Short mmCIF file of C-alpha atoms in Angstrom, two decimals:
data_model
loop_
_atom_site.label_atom_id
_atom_site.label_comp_id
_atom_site.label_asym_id
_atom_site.label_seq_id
_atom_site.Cartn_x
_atom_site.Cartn_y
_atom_site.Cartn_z
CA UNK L 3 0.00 0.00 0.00
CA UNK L 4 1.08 3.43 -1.12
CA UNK L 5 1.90 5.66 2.30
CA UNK L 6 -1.13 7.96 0.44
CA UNK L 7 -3.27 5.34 0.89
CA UNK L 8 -2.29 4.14 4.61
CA UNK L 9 -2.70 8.45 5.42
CA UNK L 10 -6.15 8.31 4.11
CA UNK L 11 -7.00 5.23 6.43
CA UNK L 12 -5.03 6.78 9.39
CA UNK L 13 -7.01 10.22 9.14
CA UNK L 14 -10.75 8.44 10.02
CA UNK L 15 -8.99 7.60 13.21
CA UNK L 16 -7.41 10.95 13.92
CA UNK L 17 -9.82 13.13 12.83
CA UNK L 18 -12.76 11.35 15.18
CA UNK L 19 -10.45 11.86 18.48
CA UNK L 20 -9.68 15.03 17.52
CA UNK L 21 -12.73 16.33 17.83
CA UNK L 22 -12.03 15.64 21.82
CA UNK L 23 -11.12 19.40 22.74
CA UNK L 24 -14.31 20.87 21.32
CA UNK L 25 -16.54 18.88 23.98
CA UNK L 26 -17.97 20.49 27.46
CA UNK L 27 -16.16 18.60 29.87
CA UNK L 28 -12.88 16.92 29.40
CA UNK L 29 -13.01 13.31 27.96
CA UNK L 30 -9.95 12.22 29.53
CA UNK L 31 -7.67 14.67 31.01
CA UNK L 32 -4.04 14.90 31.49
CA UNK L 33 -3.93 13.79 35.49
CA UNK L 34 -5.56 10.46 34.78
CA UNK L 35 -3.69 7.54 35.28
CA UNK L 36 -2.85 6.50 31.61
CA UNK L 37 -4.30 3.15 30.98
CA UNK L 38 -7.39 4.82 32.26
CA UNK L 39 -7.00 8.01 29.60
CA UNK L 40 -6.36 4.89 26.62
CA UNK L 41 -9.58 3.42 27.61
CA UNK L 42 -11.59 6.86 28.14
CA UNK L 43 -10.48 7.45 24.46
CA UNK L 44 -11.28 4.64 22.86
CA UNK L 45 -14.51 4.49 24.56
CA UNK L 46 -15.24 8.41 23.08
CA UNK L 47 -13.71 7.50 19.80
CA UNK L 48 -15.87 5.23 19.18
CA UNK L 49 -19.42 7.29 20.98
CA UNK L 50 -17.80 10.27 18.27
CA UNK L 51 -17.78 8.22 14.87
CA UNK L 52 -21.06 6.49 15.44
CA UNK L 53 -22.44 10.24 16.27
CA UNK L 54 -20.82 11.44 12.86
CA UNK L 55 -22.14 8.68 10.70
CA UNK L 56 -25.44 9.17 12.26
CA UNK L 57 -25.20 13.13 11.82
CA UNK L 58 -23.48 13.03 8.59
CA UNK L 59 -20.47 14.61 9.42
CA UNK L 60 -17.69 11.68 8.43
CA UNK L 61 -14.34 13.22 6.87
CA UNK L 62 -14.64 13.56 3.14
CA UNK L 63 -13.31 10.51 0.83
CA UNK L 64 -15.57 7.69 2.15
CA UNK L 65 -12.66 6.34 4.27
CA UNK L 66 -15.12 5.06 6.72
CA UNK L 67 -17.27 3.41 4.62
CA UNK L 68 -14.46 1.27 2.57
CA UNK L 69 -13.30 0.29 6.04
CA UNK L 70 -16.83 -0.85 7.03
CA UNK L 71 -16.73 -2.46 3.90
CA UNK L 72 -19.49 -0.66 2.10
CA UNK L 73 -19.53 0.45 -1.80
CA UNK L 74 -18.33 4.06 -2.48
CA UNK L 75 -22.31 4.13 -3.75
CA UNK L 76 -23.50 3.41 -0.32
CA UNK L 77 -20.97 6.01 1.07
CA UNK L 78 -24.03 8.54 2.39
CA UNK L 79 -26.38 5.90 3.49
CA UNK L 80 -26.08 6.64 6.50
CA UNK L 81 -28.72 3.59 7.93
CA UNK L 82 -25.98 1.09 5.76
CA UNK L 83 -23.31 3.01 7.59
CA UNK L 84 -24.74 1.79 10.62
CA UNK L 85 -25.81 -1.32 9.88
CA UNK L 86 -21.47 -2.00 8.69
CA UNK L 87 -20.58 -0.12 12.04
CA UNK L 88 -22.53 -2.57 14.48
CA UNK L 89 -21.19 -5.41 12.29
CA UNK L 90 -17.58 -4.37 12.60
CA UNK L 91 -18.76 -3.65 16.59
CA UNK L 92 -19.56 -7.79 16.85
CA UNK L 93 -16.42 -8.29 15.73
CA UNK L 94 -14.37 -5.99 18.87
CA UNK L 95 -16.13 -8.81 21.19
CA UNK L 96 -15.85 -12.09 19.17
CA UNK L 97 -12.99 -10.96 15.68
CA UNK L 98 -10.72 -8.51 14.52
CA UNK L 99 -12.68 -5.04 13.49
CA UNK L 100 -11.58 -3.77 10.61
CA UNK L 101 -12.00 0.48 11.16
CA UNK L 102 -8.97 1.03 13.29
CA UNK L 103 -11.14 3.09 16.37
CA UNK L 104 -13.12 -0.57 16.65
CA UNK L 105 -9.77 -2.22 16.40
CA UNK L 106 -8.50 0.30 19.23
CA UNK L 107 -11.60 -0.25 21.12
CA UNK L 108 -10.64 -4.31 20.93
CA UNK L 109 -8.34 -3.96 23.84
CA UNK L 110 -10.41 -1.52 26.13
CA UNK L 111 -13.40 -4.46 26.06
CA UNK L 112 -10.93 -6.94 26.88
CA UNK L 113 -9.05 -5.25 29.53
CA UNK L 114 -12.35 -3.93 31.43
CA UNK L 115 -14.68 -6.97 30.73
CA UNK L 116 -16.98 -4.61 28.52
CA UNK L 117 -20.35 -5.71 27.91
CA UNK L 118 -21.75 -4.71 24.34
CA UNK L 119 -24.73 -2.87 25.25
CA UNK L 120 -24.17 0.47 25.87
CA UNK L 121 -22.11 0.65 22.40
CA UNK L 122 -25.21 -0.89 20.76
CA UNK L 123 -27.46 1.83 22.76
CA UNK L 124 -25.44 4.45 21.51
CA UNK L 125 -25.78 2.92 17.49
CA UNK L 126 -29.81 2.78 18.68
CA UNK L 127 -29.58 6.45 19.64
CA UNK L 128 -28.33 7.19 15.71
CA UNK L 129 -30.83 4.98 14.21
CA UNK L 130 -33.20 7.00 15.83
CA UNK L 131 -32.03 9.87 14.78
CA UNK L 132 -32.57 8.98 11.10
CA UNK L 133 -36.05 8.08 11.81
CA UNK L 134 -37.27 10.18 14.68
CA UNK L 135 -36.96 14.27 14.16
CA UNK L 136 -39.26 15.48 16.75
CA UNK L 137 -40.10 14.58 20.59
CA UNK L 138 -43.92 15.04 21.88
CA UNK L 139 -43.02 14.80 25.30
CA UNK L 140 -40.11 15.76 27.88
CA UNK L 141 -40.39 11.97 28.88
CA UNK L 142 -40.22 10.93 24.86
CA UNK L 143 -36.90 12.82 24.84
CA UNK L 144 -35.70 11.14 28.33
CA UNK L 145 -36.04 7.57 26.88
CA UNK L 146 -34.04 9.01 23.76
CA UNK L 147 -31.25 10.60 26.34
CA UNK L 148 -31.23 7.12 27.75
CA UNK L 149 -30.07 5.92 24.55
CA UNK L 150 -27.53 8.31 23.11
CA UNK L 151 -26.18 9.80 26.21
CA UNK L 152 -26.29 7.56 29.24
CA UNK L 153 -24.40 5.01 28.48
CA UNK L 154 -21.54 7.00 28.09
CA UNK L 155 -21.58 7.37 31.52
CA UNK L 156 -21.81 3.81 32.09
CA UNK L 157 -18.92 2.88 30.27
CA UNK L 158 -16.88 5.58 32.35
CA UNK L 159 -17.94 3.62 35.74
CA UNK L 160 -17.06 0.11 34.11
CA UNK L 161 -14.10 1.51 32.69
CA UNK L 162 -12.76 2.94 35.95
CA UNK L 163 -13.89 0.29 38.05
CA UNK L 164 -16.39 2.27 40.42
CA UNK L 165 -20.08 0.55 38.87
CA UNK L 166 -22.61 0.14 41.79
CA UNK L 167 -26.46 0.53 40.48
CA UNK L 168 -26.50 3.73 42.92
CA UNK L 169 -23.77 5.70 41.06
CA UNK L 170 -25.25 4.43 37.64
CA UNK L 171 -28.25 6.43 38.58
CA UNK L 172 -27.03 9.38 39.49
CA UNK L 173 -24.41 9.11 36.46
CA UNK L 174 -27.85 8.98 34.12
CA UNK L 175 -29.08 11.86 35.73
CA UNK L 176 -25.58 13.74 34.69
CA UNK L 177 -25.44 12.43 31.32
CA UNK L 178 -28.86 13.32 30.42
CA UNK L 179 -28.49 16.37 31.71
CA UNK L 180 -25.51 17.39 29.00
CA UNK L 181 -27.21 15.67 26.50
CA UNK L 182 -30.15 18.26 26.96
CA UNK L 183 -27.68 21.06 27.29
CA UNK L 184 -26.06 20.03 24.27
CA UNK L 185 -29.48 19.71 22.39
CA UNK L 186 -30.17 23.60 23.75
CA UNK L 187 -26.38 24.91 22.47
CA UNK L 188 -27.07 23.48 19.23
CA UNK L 189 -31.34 24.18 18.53
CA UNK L 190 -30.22 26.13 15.18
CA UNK L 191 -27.72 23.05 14.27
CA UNK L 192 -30.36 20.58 14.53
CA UNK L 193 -33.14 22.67 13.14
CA UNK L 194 -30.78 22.71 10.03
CA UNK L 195 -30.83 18.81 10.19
CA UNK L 196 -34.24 18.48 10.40
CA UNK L 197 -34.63 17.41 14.11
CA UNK L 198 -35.86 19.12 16.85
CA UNK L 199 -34.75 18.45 20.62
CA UNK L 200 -37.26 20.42 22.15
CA UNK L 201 -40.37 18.52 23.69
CA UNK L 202 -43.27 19.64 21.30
CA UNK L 203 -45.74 19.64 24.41
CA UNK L 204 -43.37 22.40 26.05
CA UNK L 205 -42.90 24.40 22.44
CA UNK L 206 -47.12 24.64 22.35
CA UNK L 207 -46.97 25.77 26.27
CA UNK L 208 -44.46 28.60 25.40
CA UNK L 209 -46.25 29.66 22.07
CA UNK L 210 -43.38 28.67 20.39
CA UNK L 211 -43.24 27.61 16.50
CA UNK L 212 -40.71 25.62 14.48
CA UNK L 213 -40.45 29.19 12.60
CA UNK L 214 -39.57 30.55 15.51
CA UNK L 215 -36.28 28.51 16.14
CA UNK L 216 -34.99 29.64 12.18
CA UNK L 217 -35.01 32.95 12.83
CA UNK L 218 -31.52 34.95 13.55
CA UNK L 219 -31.99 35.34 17.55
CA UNK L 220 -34.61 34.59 19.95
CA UNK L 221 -37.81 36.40 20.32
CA UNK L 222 -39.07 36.26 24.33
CA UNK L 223 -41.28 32.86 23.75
CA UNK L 224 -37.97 31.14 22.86
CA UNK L 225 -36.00 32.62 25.29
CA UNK L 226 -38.29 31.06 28.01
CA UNK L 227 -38.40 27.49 26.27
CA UNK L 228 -34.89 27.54 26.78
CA UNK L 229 -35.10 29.05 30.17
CA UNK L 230 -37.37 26.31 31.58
CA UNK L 231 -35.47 23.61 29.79
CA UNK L 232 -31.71 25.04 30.85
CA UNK L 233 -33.48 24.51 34.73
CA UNK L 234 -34.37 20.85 34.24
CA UNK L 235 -30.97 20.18 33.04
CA UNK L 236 -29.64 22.09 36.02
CA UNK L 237 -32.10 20.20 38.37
CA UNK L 238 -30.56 16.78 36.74
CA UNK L 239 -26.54 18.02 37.29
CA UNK L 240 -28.02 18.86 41.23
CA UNK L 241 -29.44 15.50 41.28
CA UNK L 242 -26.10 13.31 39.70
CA UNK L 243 -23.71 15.51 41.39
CA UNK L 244 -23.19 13.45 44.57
CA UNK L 245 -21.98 10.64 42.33
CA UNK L 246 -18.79 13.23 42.59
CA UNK L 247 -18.70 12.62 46.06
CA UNK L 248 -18.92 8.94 46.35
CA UNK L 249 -15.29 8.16 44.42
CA UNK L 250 -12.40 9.19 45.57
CA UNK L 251 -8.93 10.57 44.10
CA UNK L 252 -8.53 11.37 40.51
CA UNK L 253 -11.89 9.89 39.55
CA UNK L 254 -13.17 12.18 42.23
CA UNK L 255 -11.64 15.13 39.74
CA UNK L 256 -12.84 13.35 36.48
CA UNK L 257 -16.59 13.79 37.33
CA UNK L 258 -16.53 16.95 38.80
CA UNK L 259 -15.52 18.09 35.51
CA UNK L 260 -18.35 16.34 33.61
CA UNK L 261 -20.59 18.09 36.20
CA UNK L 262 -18.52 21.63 36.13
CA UNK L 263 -18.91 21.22 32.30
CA UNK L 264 -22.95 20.99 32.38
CA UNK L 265 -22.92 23.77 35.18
CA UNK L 266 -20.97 25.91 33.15
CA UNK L 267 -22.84 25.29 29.64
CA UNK L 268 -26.11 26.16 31.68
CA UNK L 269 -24.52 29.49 33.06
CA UNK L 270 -23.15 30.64 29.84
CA UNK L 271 -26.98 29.88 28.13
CA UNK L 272 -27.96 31.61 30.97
CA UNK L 273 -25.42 34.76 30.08
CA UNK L 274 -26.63 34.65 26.83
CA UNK L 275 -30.19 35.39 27.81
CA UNK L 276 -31.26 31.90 26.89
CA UNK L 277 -30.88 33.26 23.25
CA UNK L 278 -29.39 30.01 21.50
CA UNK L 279 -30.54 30.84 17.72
CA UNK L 280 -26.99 32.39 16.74
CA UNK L 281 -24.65 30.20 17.61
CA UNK L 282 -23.66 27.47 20.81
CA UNK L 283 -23.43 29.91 24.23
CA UNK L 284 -19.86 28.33 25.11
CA UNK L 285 -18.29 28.45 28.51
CA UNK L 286 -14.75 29.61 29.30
CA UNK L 287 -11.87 28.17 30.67
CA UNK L 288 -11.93 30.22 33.82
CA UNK L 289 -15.52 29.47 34.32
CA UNK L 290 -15.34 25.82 34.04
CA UNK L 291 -12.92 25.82 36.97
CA UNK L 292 -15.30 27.44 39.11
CA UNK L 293 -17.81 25.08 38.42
CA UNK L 294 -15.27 22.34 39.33
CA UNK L 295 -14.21 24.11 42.70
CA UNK L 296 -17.99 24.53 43.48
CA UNK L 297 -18.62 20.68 42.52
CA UNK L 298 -15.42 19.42 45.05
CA UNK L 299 -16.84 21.57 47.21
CA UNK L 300 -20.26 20.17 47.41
CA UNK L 301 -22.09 23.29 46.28
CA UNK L 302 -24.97 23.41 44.19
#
């Protein structure tokens, strides 16, 4: 193979976990021990590529898609692209994979004793995507968080060794929680993929319209969707965050800063004026480590 052709099959790889620094929270920060910080990222590399097939957003070329063994044809089909992904999943847990993030992913599930559920929740989550674009209900879009987000946070707890049922609930209460912040950064994003994150039943209480969500900013009936539904993620962080408190050492510091992350995402919608239409409200640095203070702390 030409070294062209081994770069183009090397970038799917690089280009997924690069996408690491533009998350929230850290995925797997500097002071963690490293085997743990190999796992953590081959557990989000993988959670990142099946959320670009499923969004559309694989690099250019088809790379993906010859390594999942699919016809340059079937390149942007992206239910096929899933379909080859889960395949190629089966294969980290009884095979060799053939994309090199599943191959990488190989030696995580065999180190921690990895179940394949939560990654075949998180493939779920994208199927639904591609046939689901609106919610009806907040508890329609909690069974959907339970798909795409939560088991993220499962894999964290088996991956670090600290699962016990209580800090898999509060660690679903977390992950939801940035899932719905996420969902409120990025209402213009979606709305320009056709999907819609806000509960219908809580767009007809606030007199809000899908026309309301493409316009430029936020009139005062969107402003208070997002006000109400920046709270319930806020209640959710409030209600996870002792899971901070029950693990000790640098684990301690890991979930504090998925917690700080949420906290902070909230506060800078919040700055905004709950006015999400032009762009994601980010958080800065400096802010995110007063949320993580507050969160050691044991403040709400």
């Amino acid at each position: 193979m030409t070294e062209t052709g081994t770069a183009r099959i090397a970038n799917p790889e690089r280009d997924t976990l690069d996408k690491a620094g533009a998350e929230n929270f850290p995925v797997a920060p500097f002071f963690l021990p490293r085997a743990w910080r190999d796992d953590l990222m081959a557990v989000y590399g993988f959670a990142r590529l099946v959320d670009d097939i499923g969004d559309g957003d694989l690099a250019p070329g088809g790379a993906d898609a010859r390594l999942l063994g699919l016809a340059p044809q079937d390149a942007d089909d992206r239910l096929l692209l899933l379909d080859a992904f889960e395949a190629d999943l089966g294969k980290v847990f009884d095979g060799t994979p053939n994309h090199p993030l599943l191959r990488r992913l190989r030696h995580t599930v065999r180190r921690r004793s990895l179940t394949p559920e939560p990654f075949l929740a998180l493939i779920a989550a994208n199927r639904q995507d591609q046939l689901v674009k609106r919610y009806e209900t907040y508890d329609d879009l909690l069974a959907y968080c339970a798909l795409s987000a939560n088991p993220v946070g499962h894999l964290v707890l088996a991956v670090t060794g600290a699962t016990t049922p209580e800090r898999v609930r509060r660690s679903d209460a977390i992950c939801t929680a940035l899932q719905i912040v996420e969902h409120l950064q990025d209402v213009a994003e979606d709305l320009g993929r056709d999907r819609i994150y806000l509960p219908a039943a809580d767009m007809k209480r606030f007199h809000v319209r899908e026309t309301d969500l493409a316009a430029p900013t936020a009139g005062a009936s969107v402003r208070a969707l997002v006000a109400y539904e920046a709270e319930r993620a806020r209640a959710l962080l409030d209600e996870g965050a002792p899971l901070v408190g029950s693990v000790h050492g640098r684990l301690r510091l890991l979930l504090a800063g998925f917690v700080a992350g949420g906290r902070a995402a909230v506060h800078a919608i919040t700055a905004a004026e709950f006015d999400v239409l032009p762009g994601p409200p980010k958080p800065g640095k400096l802010r995110l480590l007063r949320e993580v203070g507050a969160t050691l702390r044991g403040e709400g």
